[in-house]
Coordinates of N, CA and C in Angstrom, one line a residue:
M25 N -10.3 30.4 10.1 CA -10.8 29.7 9.5 C -10.0 28.3 9.5
Y26 N -8.8 28.2 9.5 CA -7.8 27.2 9.5 C -6.7 27.1 10.2
K27 N -7.1 27.6 11.5 CA -6.0 27.6 12.8 C -6.7 26.3 13.4
P28 N -5.9 25.7 14.3 CA -6.4 24.4 15.2 C -7.5 24.8 16.2
L29 N -8.4 24.0 16.1 CA -9.9 24.5 16.8 C -9.3 23.6 18.3
Y30 N -9.5 24.6 19.4 CA -9.0 23.9 20.6 C -10.6 24.2 21.5
T31 N -11.3 23.3 21.8 CA -12.4 23.5 22.8 C -11.9 22.6 24.3
I32 N -11.4 23.6 25.1 CA -11.0 23.1 26.2 C -12.1 23.3 27.5
L33 N -12.4 22.3 28.1 CA -13.4 22.5 29.2 C -12.8 21.8 30.3
T34 N -12.6 22.7 31.1 CA -11.9 22.2 32.4 C -12.7 22.6 33.8
A35 N -12.7 21.6 34.7 CA -13.4 22.1 36.0 C -13.1 21.2 37.0
S36 N -13.1 21.8 38.2 CA -12.5 21.2 39.2 C -13.7 21.2 40.4
V37 N -13.6 22.5 41.1 CA -14.4 23.1 42.2 C -15.1 24.4 41.9
L38 N -16.7 24.3 42.0 CA -17.1 25.5 41.7 C -17.7 25.8 43.0
A39 N -17.6 27.2 43.3 CA -18.2 27.6 44.7 C -19.1 29.0 44.5
F40 N -20.0 28.8 44.9 CA -21.1 29.9 44.9 C -21.7 30.1 46.3
S41 N -22.3 31.3 46.3 CA -22.9 31.7 47.7 C -24.5 31.6 47.5
C42 N -25.3 31.4 48.4 CA -26.5 31.4 48.6 C -27.1 31.6 49.9
G43 N -27.8 32.8 50.0 CA -28.1 33.1 51.2 C -27.0 33.4 52.3
G44 N -25.9 33.7 52.0 CA -24.8 33.8 52.8 C -24.0 32.7 53.1
N45 N -24.6 31.4 52.7 CA -23.9 30.2 52.8 C -23.1 29.8 51.4
Q46 N -21.9 29.6 51.6 CA -21.0 29.1 50.6 C -21.1 27.6 50.6
Q47 N -21.4 27.2 49.2 CA -21.4 25.9 49.1 C -20.5 25.3 47.6
E48 N -20.0 24.2 47.7 CA -19.2 23.8 46.8 C -19.7 22.5 46.0
I49 N -19.3 22.7 44.8 CA -20.0 21.6 43.9 C -18.6 21.0 43.3
V50 N -18.3 19.8 43.5 CA -17.1 19.0 42.8 C -17.7 18.4 41.4
V51 N -16.9 18.9 40.4 CA -17.1 18.3 39.2 C -16.2 17.2 38.7
D52 N -16.5 16.1 38.2 CA -15.7 15.1 37.8 C -15.0 15.3 36.3
D53 N -13.6 16.0 36.3 CA -13.0 16.3 35.0 C -13.3 15.4 33.7
S54 N -13.6 14.0 34.2 CA -13.8 13.0 33.1 C -15.1 13.1 32.1
E55 N -15.9 14.3 32.8 CA -16.9 14.7 32.0 C -16.6 15.6 30.6
F56 N -15.3 16.1 30.8 CA -15.0 17.1 29.8 C -14.0 16.6 29.1
E57 N -13.8 17.1 27.8 CA -12.7 16.4 26.6 C -12.1 17.5 26.4
V58 N -10.9 17.4 25.7 CA -10.3 18.3 24.7 C -10.1 17.8 23.5
V59 N -10.9 19.0 22.6 CA -11.1 18.7 21.1 C -10.1 19.4 20.2
E60 N -9.2 18.7 19.5 CA -8.5 19.5 18.7 C -8.2 18.7 17.4
S61 N -8.0 19.6 16.5 CA -7.7 18.7 15.0 C -6.0 18.7 15.2
E62 N -5.9 17.4 14.7 CA -4.7 16.7 15.0 C -3.8 16.5 13.5
W63 N -2.9 16.9 13.4 CA -1.8 16.5 12.1 C -1.5 15.1 12.3
I64 N -1.8 14.6 11.0 CA -1.6 12.9 10.7 C -0.3 13.1 9.7
S65 N 0.8 12.3 10.2 CA 1.7 12.1 9.3 C 1.5 11.0 8.1
L66 N 2.0 11.4 6.9 CA 1.5 10.5 5.6 C 2.9 10.0 5.4
F67 N 3.7 10.1 6.0 CA 5.2 9.7 5.7 C 5.9 9.4 7.1
D68 N 6.3 8.1 7.6 CA 7.0 7.9 8.9 C 8.3 8.3 8.8
G69 N 9.0 8.5 7.6 CA 10.4 8.9 7.5 C 11.2 7.4 7.3
S70 N 10.8 6.4 7.4 CA 11.5 5.1 7.2 C 11.2 4.3 6.2
T71 N 9.9 4.2 6.1 CA 9.2 3.3 5.0 C 8.2 4.1 4.1
L72 N 7.5 3.3 3.1 CA 6.4 3.5 2.2 C 4.9 3.1 2.6
N73 N 5.1 2.9 3.9 CA 3.8 2.2 4.4 C 2.7 3.5 4.0
G74 N 1.6 3.0 3.5 CA 0.5 4.1 3.5 C 0.5 4.6 2.0
W75 N 1.6 4.2 1.1 CA 1.5 4.8 0.0 C 1.6 3.2 -0.9
A76 N 1.0 3.6 -2.5 CA 0.8 2.5 -3.3 C 1.1 3.2 -4.7
K77 N 1.2 2.1 -5.7 CA 1.6 2.6 -7.3 C 0.3 2.8 -7.5
Y78 N 0.2 4.0 -8.5 CA -1.0 4.3 -8.8 C -1.6 3.2 -9.8
G79 N -3.0 2.9 -9.8 CA -3.5 1.8 -10.7 C -3.3 0.4 -9.9
G80 N -2.6 0.5 -8.7 CA -2.7 -0.8 -8.1 C -1.3 -1.4 -8.0
G81 N -1.0 -1.9 -6.9 CA 0.3 -2.7 -6.5 C 1.2 -1.9 -5.5
E82 N 2.4 -2.7 -5.2 CA 3.4 -2.0 -4.6 C 4.3 -0.7 -5.2
V83 N 4.9 0.0 -4.4 CA 5.5 1.0 -4.9 C 6.7 0.6 -5.7
G84 N 7.0 1.1 -7.1 CA 7.9 0.6 -7.6 C 9.4 0.9 -6.9
K85 N 10.3 0.2 -7.4 CA 11.6 0.2 -6.7 C 12.6 1.5 -7.0
A86 N 11.7 2.4 -8.0 CA 12.6 3.8 -8.1 C 12.3 4.3 -7.1
W87 N 11.1 4.2 -6.3 CA 11.0 5.2 -5.4 C 11.3 4.5 -3.8
K88 N 12.4 5.5 -3.1 CA 13.2 4.9 -2.1 C 12.7 5.8 -0.7
V89 N 13.0 5.4 0.1 CA 13.5 6.2 1.4 C 14.8 6.5 1.7
Q90 N 15.2 7.8 1.6 CA 16.6 8.1 1.7 C 16.8 9.4 2.7
D91 N 17.6 9.2 3.8 CA 17.7 10.1 4.8 C 16.7 11.2 5.1
G92 N 15.7 10.0 5.5 CA 14.4 10.8 6.1 C 13.1 11.4 5.1
S93 N 13.5 10.7 3.7 CA 12.6 11.5 2.7 C 12.2 10.6 1.4
I94 N 11.0 10.7 1.0 CA 10.8 9.9 -0.4 C 11.6 10.5 -1.6
Y95 N 12.3 9.5 -2.0 CA 13.1 9.7 -3.0 C 12.9 9.1 -4.2
L96 N 12.8 10.1 -5.5 CA 12.4 9.3 -6.7 C 14.1 9.0 -7.3
D97 N 14.4 7.9 -7.5 CA 15.7 7.6 -8.0 C 15.7 7.4 -9.5
A98 N 15.5 8.2 -10.3 CA 15.3 8.8 -11.6 C 17.0 8.5 -12.5
T99 N 17.8 8.1 -11.6 CA 19.3 8.2 -12.5 C 19.1 6.7 -13.2
N100 N 18.5 5.7 -13.0 CA 18.4 4.5 -13.7 C 17.3 4.5 -14.7
K101 N 17.4 5.0 -15.8 CA 16.3 5.1 -16.7 C 15.4 3.9 -17.1
A102 N 16.4 2.9 -16.9 CA 15.7 1.7 -17.3 C 14.5 1.2 -16.2
D103 N 14.7 1.3 -15.1 CA 13.9 1.3 -14.0 C 12.5 1.8 -14.2
W104 N 13.0 3.4 -14.8 CA 11.6 4.3 -14.9 C 11.0 3.7 -16.1
Q105 N 11.8 3.4 -17.4 CA 10.8 2.8 -18.6 C 10.3 1.5 -18.4
T106 N 10.8 0.4 -17.4 CA 10.3 -0.7 -17.3 C 9.0 -0.9 -16.4
G107 N 8.8 0.4 -15.7 CA 7.5 0.5 -15.0 C 7.9 0.4 -13.4
D108 N 9.1 0.3 -13.0 CA 9.6 0.5 -11.7 C 9.3 1.7 -11.2
G109 N 9.2 2.7 -11.5 CA 8.6 4.4 -11.3 C 7.2 4.1 -11.1
G110 N 6.7 5.3 -11.7 CA 5.5 5.5 -11.8 C 4.8 6.4 -10.7
D111 N 3.8 6.9 -10.8 CA 3.4 7.7 -10.0 C 2.8 6.9 -8.6
I112 N 2.9 7.6 -7.5 CA 2.5 6.9 -6.1 C 1.5 7.5 -5.5
V113 N 0.5 7.0 -4.6 CA -0.6 7.6 -4.1 C -0.8 7.3 -2.7
T114 N -1.5 7.9 -1.8 CA -1.8 7.4 -0.5 C -2.9 6.4 -0.6
T115 N -2.9 5.8 0.2 CA -4.2 4.5 0.5 C -5.3 5.2 0.8
E116 N -5.2 6.4 1.5 CA -6.5 7.2 1.9 C -6.7 8.3 1.0
E117 N -8.0 8.7 1.1 CA -8.6 9.8 0.3 C -8.9 10.9 1.3
F118 N -8.8 12.0 1.1 CA -9.4 13.2 1.9 C -10.0 14.3 1.1
D119 N -11.0 14.8 1.7 CA -11.8 16.0 1.3 C -11.4 17.3 1.5
N120 N -11.8 17.7 2.7 CA -11.3 19.1 3.3 C -10.0 19.0 4.1
F121 N -8.9 19.6 3.8 CA -7.7 19.4 4.4 C -6.7 20.5 4.4
H122 N -5.8 20.5 5.6 CA -4.7 21.4 5.2 C -3.3 20.3 5.1
L123 N -2.6 20.4 3.9 CA -1.6 19.4 3.6 C -0.1 20.3 3.9
K124 N 1.0 20.0 4.3 CA 2.1 20.3 4.3 C 3.2 19.5 4.2
Y125 N 4.2 19.9 3.2 CA 5.3 19.2 2.9 C 6.6 19.8 2.4
E126 N 7.4 19.3 2.4 CA 8.8 19.8 2.0 C 9.3 19.0 0.6
W127 N 9.5 19.9 -0.6 CA 10.2 19.2 -1.6 C 11.4 19.8 -2.2
R128 N 12.5 19.1 -2.4 CA 13.6 19.3 -3.5 C 13.6 19.0 -4.7
I129 N 14.5 19.7 -5.7 CA 14.4 18.8 -6.9 C 15.7 19.0 -7.6
A130 N 16.0 18.1 -8.4 CA 17.5 17.9 -8.8 C 17.5 19.0 -9.8
P131 N 18.9 19.4 -10.5 CA 18.6 20.2 -11.7 C 18.1 19.7 -12.7
N132 N 17.4 20.8 -13.2 CA 16.5 20.6 -14.6 C 15.2 19.8 -14.5
G133 N 14.9 19.4 -13.3 CA 14.0 18.7 -12.8 C 12.7 19.0 -12.7
N134 N 11.8 18.3 -13.0 CA 10.3 18.3 -13.0 C 9.5 17.4 -12.2
S135 N 8.6 17.9 -11.2 CA 7.7 16.8 -10.6 C 6.3 17.6 -10.2
G136 N 5.7 17.0 -9.2 CA 4.6 17.8 -8.5 C 3.8 17.1 -7.5
L137 N 3.1 17.5 -7.0 CA 2.0 16.9 -5.9 C 0.7 17.1 -6.3
I138 N -0.2 15.9 -6.6 CA -1.5 16.0 -7.1 C -2.5 15.5 -6.2
F139 N -3.3 16.1 -5.8 CA -4.4 16.2 -5.0 C -6.0 16.0 -5.7
F140 N -6.8 15.1 -4.7 CA -8.2 15.2 -5.3 C -8.2 14.1 -6.3
V141 N -7.1 13.2 -6.3 CA -6.9 12.1 -7.4 C -8.0 10.8 -7.2
H142 N -8.8 10.7 -8.2 CA -9.8 9.6 -8.2 C -9.2 8.4 -8.9
E143 N -9.1 7.3 -8.3 CA -8.0 6.1 -8.8 C -9.2 5.3 -9.3
A144 N -9.2 5.2 -10.6 CA -10.3 4.2 -11.3 C -9.6 3.7 -12.7
P145 N -10.2 2.5 -13.1 CA -9.5 1.9 -14.4 C -9.6 3.0 -15.5
E146 N -10.6 3.8 -15.6 CA -10.8 4.8 -16.8 C -9.7 5.7 -17.0
F147 N -8.9 5.8 -15.8 CA -8.1 7.1 -15.7 C -6.6 6.3 -15.4
S148 N -5.9 6.7 -16.6 CA -4.5 6.2 -16.4 C -3.3 7.1 -15.5
Y149 N -3.8 8.2 -15.2 CA -2.5 9.0 -14.7 C -3.5 9.7 -13.7
P150 N -2.8 9.9 -12.5 CA -3.5 10.9 -11.6 C -3.7 12.3 -11.9
W151 N -3.2 12.8 -13.0 CA -3.4 14.1 -13.4 C -4.7 14.3 -14.2
Q152 N -5.2 13.2 -14.5 CA -6.5 12.9 -15.4 C -7.6 13.6 -14.5
T153 N -7.5 13.5 -13.3 CA -8.4 13.8 -12.2 C -8.1 15.0 -11.3
G154 N -7.0 14.9 -10.6 CA -6.5 15.4 -9.6 C -5.9 16.9 -10.0
L155 N -5.9 18.0 -9.1 CA -4.9 19.1 -9.3 C -3.4 19.2 -8.9
E156 N -2.6 19.9 -9.5 CA -1.3 19.8 -9.2 C -0.6 21.1 -9.0
M157 N 0.0 20.9 -7.7 CA 1.0 22.2 -7.3 C 2.4 21.6 -7.9
Q158 N 2.7 22.3 -8.8 CA 4.1 22.3 -9.4 C 5.4 22.2 -8.6
V159 N 6.0 21.3 -8.9 CA 7.6 21.2 -8.4 C 8.7 21.3 -9.8
L160 N 9.5 22.2 -9.6 CA 10.2 22.6 -10.7 C 11.4 23.3 -10.7
D161 N 12.6 23.3 -11.5 CA 13.7 23.7 -11.3 C 13.3 24.9 -12.4
N162 N 13.1 26.3 -11.6 CA 12.5 27.2 -12.6 C 13.7 27.8 -13.6
D163 N 15.0 27.5 -13.1 CA 16.1 27.9 -14.0 C 16.5 27.0 -15.0
G164 N 16.2 26.0 -14.8 CA 16.7 24.8 -15.7 C 15.7 24.1 -16.5
H165 N 14.6 23.9 -16.1 CA 13.5 23.4 -16.9 C 12.7 24.0 -17.8
P166 N 12.6 23.4 -19.2 CA 12.0 24.5 -20.2 C 10.7 24.9 -20.0
D167 N 9.8 23.8 -19.1 CA 8.6 24.4 -18.6 C 8.5 25.5 -18.0
A168 N 9.6 26.0 -17.4 CA 9.8 27.4 -16.6 C 9.1 28.6 -17.7
K169 N 9.4 28.1 -18.8 CA 9.1 29.4 -19.7 C 7.6 29.7 -19.9
I170 N 6.6 28.6 -19.3 CA 5.3 28.7 -19.5 C 4.7 29.4 -18.4
P171 N 3.9 30.4 -18.2 CA 3.3 30.9 -17.2 C 2.3 29.6 -16.9
T172 N 2.1 29.7 -15.4 CA 1.1 28.5 -14.6 C 1.9 27.2 -15.0
H173 N 3.2 27.1 -15.3 CA 4.3 25.9 -15.4 C 5.2 26.0 -14.2
R174 N 5.2 27.0 -13.5 CA 6.3 27.1 -12.5 C 6.0 26.9 -11.2
A175 N 7.4 26.5 -10.4 CA 7.4 26.1 -9.0 C 6.1 26.8 -8.3
G176 N 5.2 26.0 -7.6 CA 4.4 26.7 -6.9 C 2.8 27.1 -7.6
D177 N 3.0 27.0 -8.9 CA 1.7 27.3 -9.6 C 0.7 26.2 -9.5
L178 N -0.5 26.4 -9.6 CA -1.7 25.3 -9.8 C -1.6 25.0 -11.0
Y179 N -1.0 24.2 -11.4 CA -0.3 23.8 -12.7 C -1.3 23.8 -13.9
D180 N -1.0 24.3 -15.0 CA -1.7 25.1 -16.1 C -3.0 25.7 -15.8
L181 N -3.3 26.2 -14.8 CA -4.4 26.8 -14.5 C -4.4 28.2 -13.7
I182 N -3.5 28.4 -12.6 CA -3.2 29.7 -12.3 C -1.6 29.7 -11.6
E183 N -1.1 30.9 -12.3 CA 0.3 31.4 -11.9 C 0.0 32.0 -10.5
S184 N 1.3 31.5 -10.0 CA 1.7 32.5 -8.5 C 1.7 33.6 -8.8
S185 N 1.2 34.1 -7.7 CA 1.0 35.8 -7.5 C 2.8 36.2 -7.1
E186 N 3.5 35.5 -6.8 CA 5.0 36.0 -6.6 C 5.7 34.8 -6.6
E187 N 7.0 35.0 -6.7 CA 7.9 33.7 -6.9 C 8.8 33.7 -5.7
T188 N 8.4 32.6 -4.9 CA 9.2 32.4 -3.3 C 9.9 31.0 -3.4
V189 N 10.1 30.6 -4.5 CA 10.8 29.2 -4.7 C 12.2 29.4 -4.2
K190 N 12.7 28.4 -3.4 CA 14.1 28.5 -3.2 C 15.3 27.9 -4.4
P191 N 16.5 28.4 -4.3 CA 17.3 27.9 -5.6 C 17.4 26.3 -5.7
V192 N 17.6 25.6 -6.7 CA 17.4 24.2 -6.9 C 18.5 23.6 -6.1
G193 N 17.9 22.3 -5.6 CA 18.6 21.5 -4.5 C 18.4 21.9 -3.1
E194 N 17.7 23.1 -2.9 CA 17.3 23.4 -1.5 C 15.8 22.9 -1.2
W195 N 15.5 22.9 0.0 CA 14.1 22.4 0.3 C 13.3 23.8 0.5
N196 N 12.1 23.3 -0.1 CA 11.0 24.2 -0.2 C 9.7 23.6 0.5
L197 N 9.1 24.6 1.6 CA 7.9 24.2 2.3 C 6.6 24.6 1.6
A198 N 6.0 23.5 1.4 CA 4.7 23.9 0.4 C 3.4 23.6 1.1
E199 N 2.4 24.3 1.1 CA 1.1 24.2 1.8 C 0.1 24.0 1.1
I200 N -1.0 23.1 1.1 CA -2.4 23.3 0.2 C -3.4 23.0 1.2
I201 N -4.3 24.2 1.0 CA -5.5 24.2 2.2 C -6.7 24.3 1.1
A202 N -7.5 23.0 1.2 CA -8.6 23.1 0.4 C -9.9 22.6 1.6
D203 N -11.0 23.7 1.4 CA -12.1 23.5 2.6 C -13.3 24.2 1.7
N204 N -14.1 23.2 1.2 CA -15.5 23.2 0.7 C -15.2 24.3 -0.4
G205 N -14.4 23.9 -1.1 CA -14.3 24.6 -2.4 C -13.4 25.9 -2.4
E206 N -12.9 26.2 -1.5 CA -11.8 27.3 -1.1 C -10.5 26.8 -1.3
L207 N -9.9 27.1 -1.9 CA -8.0 26.5 -2.3 C -7.3 27.7 -2.2
E208 N -6.2 27.3 -1.2 CA -5.2 28.2 -1.1 C -3.7 27.3 -1.2
L209 N -2.8 27.9 -2.4 CA -1.3 27.4 -2.1 C -0.4 28.2 -1.5
Y210 N 0.3 27.5 -0.6 CA 1.3 28.4 0.0 C 2.8 27.8 -0.5
L211 N 3.8 28.6 -0.7 CA 5.2 28.2 -1.0 C 6.0 29.0 0.0
N212 N 6.8 28.6 0.8 CA 7.6 29.1 1.6 C 7.1 30.2 2.7
G213 N 5.7 29.8 2.8 CA 5.2 30.9 3.8 C 4.5 31.8 3.3
V214 N 4.2 31.9 2.0 CA 3.6 32.8 1.1 C 2.4 32.4 0.4
M215 N 1.1 32.8 0.6 CA 0.0 32.4 -0.1 C 0.4 32.9 -1.8
V216 N 0.5 32.2 -2.6 CA 1.0 32.1 -3.8 C -0.4 32.1 -5.1
V217 N -1.5 31.1 -4.6 CA -2.6 30.9 -5.5 C -3.5 31.3 -4.4
S218 N -4.7 31.3 -4.8 CA -6.2 31.3 -3.9 C -7.3 31.6 -5.0
T219 N -7.8 30.6 -5.0 CA -9.1 30.6 -5.8 C -10.4 29.5 -5.1
T220 N -11.5 29.6 -5.9 CA -12.7 28.9 -5.5 C -12.8 27.8 -6.6
M221 N -12.8 26.4 -6.3 CA -13.1 25.5 -7.1 C -14.5 25.3 -7.2
W222 N -15.2 24.9 -8.4 CA -16.4 24.1 -8.8 C -17.2 25.4 -9.1
T223 N -17.1 26.3 -9.2 CA -17.9 27.4 -9.7 C -18.1 27.2 -11.3
P224 N -18.8 28.5 -12.0 CA -18.7 28.6 -13.3 C -17.5 29.3 -13.6
E225 N -16.7 30.2 -12.5 CA -15.7 30.8 -13.0 C -14.6 29.6 -13.2
W226 N -14.7 28.9 -12.1 CA -13.5 27.5 -12.1 C -13.8 26.9 -13.5
E227 N -14.9 26.5 -13.9 CA -15.1 25.7 -15.2 C -14.6 26.4 -16.5
A228 N -14.7 27.8 -16.6 CA -14.4 28.7 -17.5 C -12.8 28.3 -17.6
L229 N -12.2 28.4 -16.4 CA -10.5 28.3 -16.2 C -10.2 26.9 -16.9
V230 N -10.7 25.7 -16.3 CA -10.4 24.6 -16.9 C -10.7 24.4 -18.4
A231 N -11.6 24.9 -18.9 CA -12.0 25.0 -20.2 C -11.0 25.6 -21.0
K232 N -10.2 26.5 -20.7 CA -8.9 27.3 -21.4 C -7.8 26.4 -21.3
S233 N -7.6 25.5 -20.4 CA -6.4 25.0 -20.0 C -6.0 23.4 -20.7
K234 N -5.2 22.9 -20.6 CA -5.0 21.6 -21.4 C -5.8 20.4 -20.7
F235 N -6.5 20.7 -19.8 CA -7.2 19.5 -19.2 C -8.7 19.7 -19.6
K236 N -9.0 20.3 -20.8 CA -10.4 20.8 -21.0 C -11.2 19.4 -21.7
D237 N -10.4 18.5 -22.3 CA -10.9 17.5 -22.7 C -10.9 16.4 -22.1
M238 N -10.5 16.2 -20.6 CA -10.7 15.3 -19.7 C -12.0 15.4 -18.7
P239 N -12.8 14.6 -19.0 CA -14.1 14.5 -18.3 C -14.1 14.5 -17.0
G240 N -12.9 13.7 -16.3 CA -12.8 13.8 -15.0 C -12.0 14.7 -14.4
F241 N -11.5 15.8 -14.9 CA -10.3 16.3 -14.2 C -10.9 17.6 -13.4
S242 N -10.8 17.6 -12.2 CA -11.3 18.3 -11.2 C -12.7 18.2 -10.7
K243 N -13.4 17.1 -11.2 CA -14.6 16.9 -10.9 C -14.6 16.3 -9.5
F244 N -13.8 15.7 -8.7 CA -14.1 14.5 -7.6 C -13.4 15.5 -6.5
K245 N -14.4 15.8 -5.4 CA -14.4 16.7 -4.2 C -13.7 15.8 -3.0
K246 N -13.2 14.4 -3.1 CA -12.7 14.0 -2.5 C -11.6 12.7 -3.2
G247 N -10.5 12.5 -2.7 CA -9.4 11.9 -3.4 C -8.2 11.7 -2.6
K248 N -7.4 10.9 -3.6 CA -6.1 10.7 -2.9 C -4.9 11.8 -3.2
I249 N -3.7 11.8 -2.7 CA -2.8 12.4 -2.7 C -1.6 12.0 -3.5
S250 N -1.1 12.4 -4.6 CA -0.2 11.9 -5.5 C 1.2 12.4 -5.5
L251 N 2.4 11.6 -5.3 CA 3.5 12.4 -5.8 C 4.0 12.1 -7.4
Q252 N 4.2 12.8 -8.2 CA 4.6 12.5 -9.5 C 5.9 12.0 -9.5
D253 N 5.8 10.9 -10.6 CA 7.2 10.6 -11.3 C 7.3 11.4 -12.7
H254 N 7.8 12.3 -12.8 CA 8.1 12.8 -14.2 C 9.6 12.5 -14.9
G255 N 10.0 11.5 -14.4 CA 11.4 11.1 -14.8 C 12.5 11.7 -14.2
D256 N 12.4 12.6 -13.1 CA 13.6 13.5 -12.8 C 13.8 13.2 -11.3
E257 N 14.6 13.4 -10.6 CA 15.1 13.2 -9.1 C 14.4 14.0 -8.6
V258 N 13.6 13.6 -7.7 CA 12.9 14.5 -6.6 C 12.8 13.9 -5.1
W259 N 12.6 14.8 -4.3 CA 12.6 14.4 -2.6 C 11.3 15.2 -1.9
F260 N 10.8 14.3 -1.1 CA 9.6 15.1 -0.3 C 10.0 14.1 1.3
R261 N 9.6 15.2 2.0 CA 9.7 14.8 3.1 C 8.6 15.7 4.2
N262 N 8.4 15.3 5.5 CA 7.9 16.0 6.5 C 6.3 16.2 5.9
I263 N 5.7 15.1 5.2 CA 4.4 15.2 4.6 C 3.4 14.9 5.6
E264 N 2.6 16.1 6.2 CA 1.3 15.9 7.1 C 0.0 16.5 6.6
I265 N -0.9 16.2 7.1 CA -2.1 16.7 6.9 C -3.1 16.9 8.0
K266 N -4.0 17.7 7.9 CA -4.8 18.0 8.9 C -6.1 17.8 8.4
K267 N -7.1 17.2 9.0 CA -8.5 17.0 8.4 C -9.1 18.3 8.8
L268 N -9.8 18.9 7.7 CA -10.6 20.1 8.2 C -12.2 20.1 8.4

């Protein structure tokens, strides 16, 4: 279901026999096309084009491009506290998609990637509507003591089936596949979460979480993708999406 779809129609000369006489029909190749689901880059490696500050405006100066990655420079807490950081979001919305990206976190760090984010004045933060795949230093951050808050988890909802995160400071490959309610999370090539959204079982799961009193949480089936500013240094790179 999630493999690229290739419909390849090629033709040049078709030959057939009829009554002992062979005939040729030449078919113009321009009548045929190759249909392929394409990967779209959400980060060009050198600018923050296609990203904006959540709630409107340009990306805060705490977010930088460093060595081909999007880097949150949280070393200057003054920038963060005066609003020069903040969560950032894509300018485009997505519904069914396969997203892949790499992340690494500083020692004792916490961050996340949030999807199905609905940007509206009544929602102050992306996590009030969107779902988060957790980014965390499992060995150093206190959130790691809470099941469903560790790296790769569907934050505060579903714990990873196994721990595949790499040591702090190393790059991790994460993937999120959302297709008509079916949701899969992968960390370093291993599927760590699989669930179905927007079912009675899903609603019961949300009702037991910290999001239970947030009326907009997980209600939107199309939304933006957000990189979280949790006040810690974090890096993201090779962010690509395929529409399903």
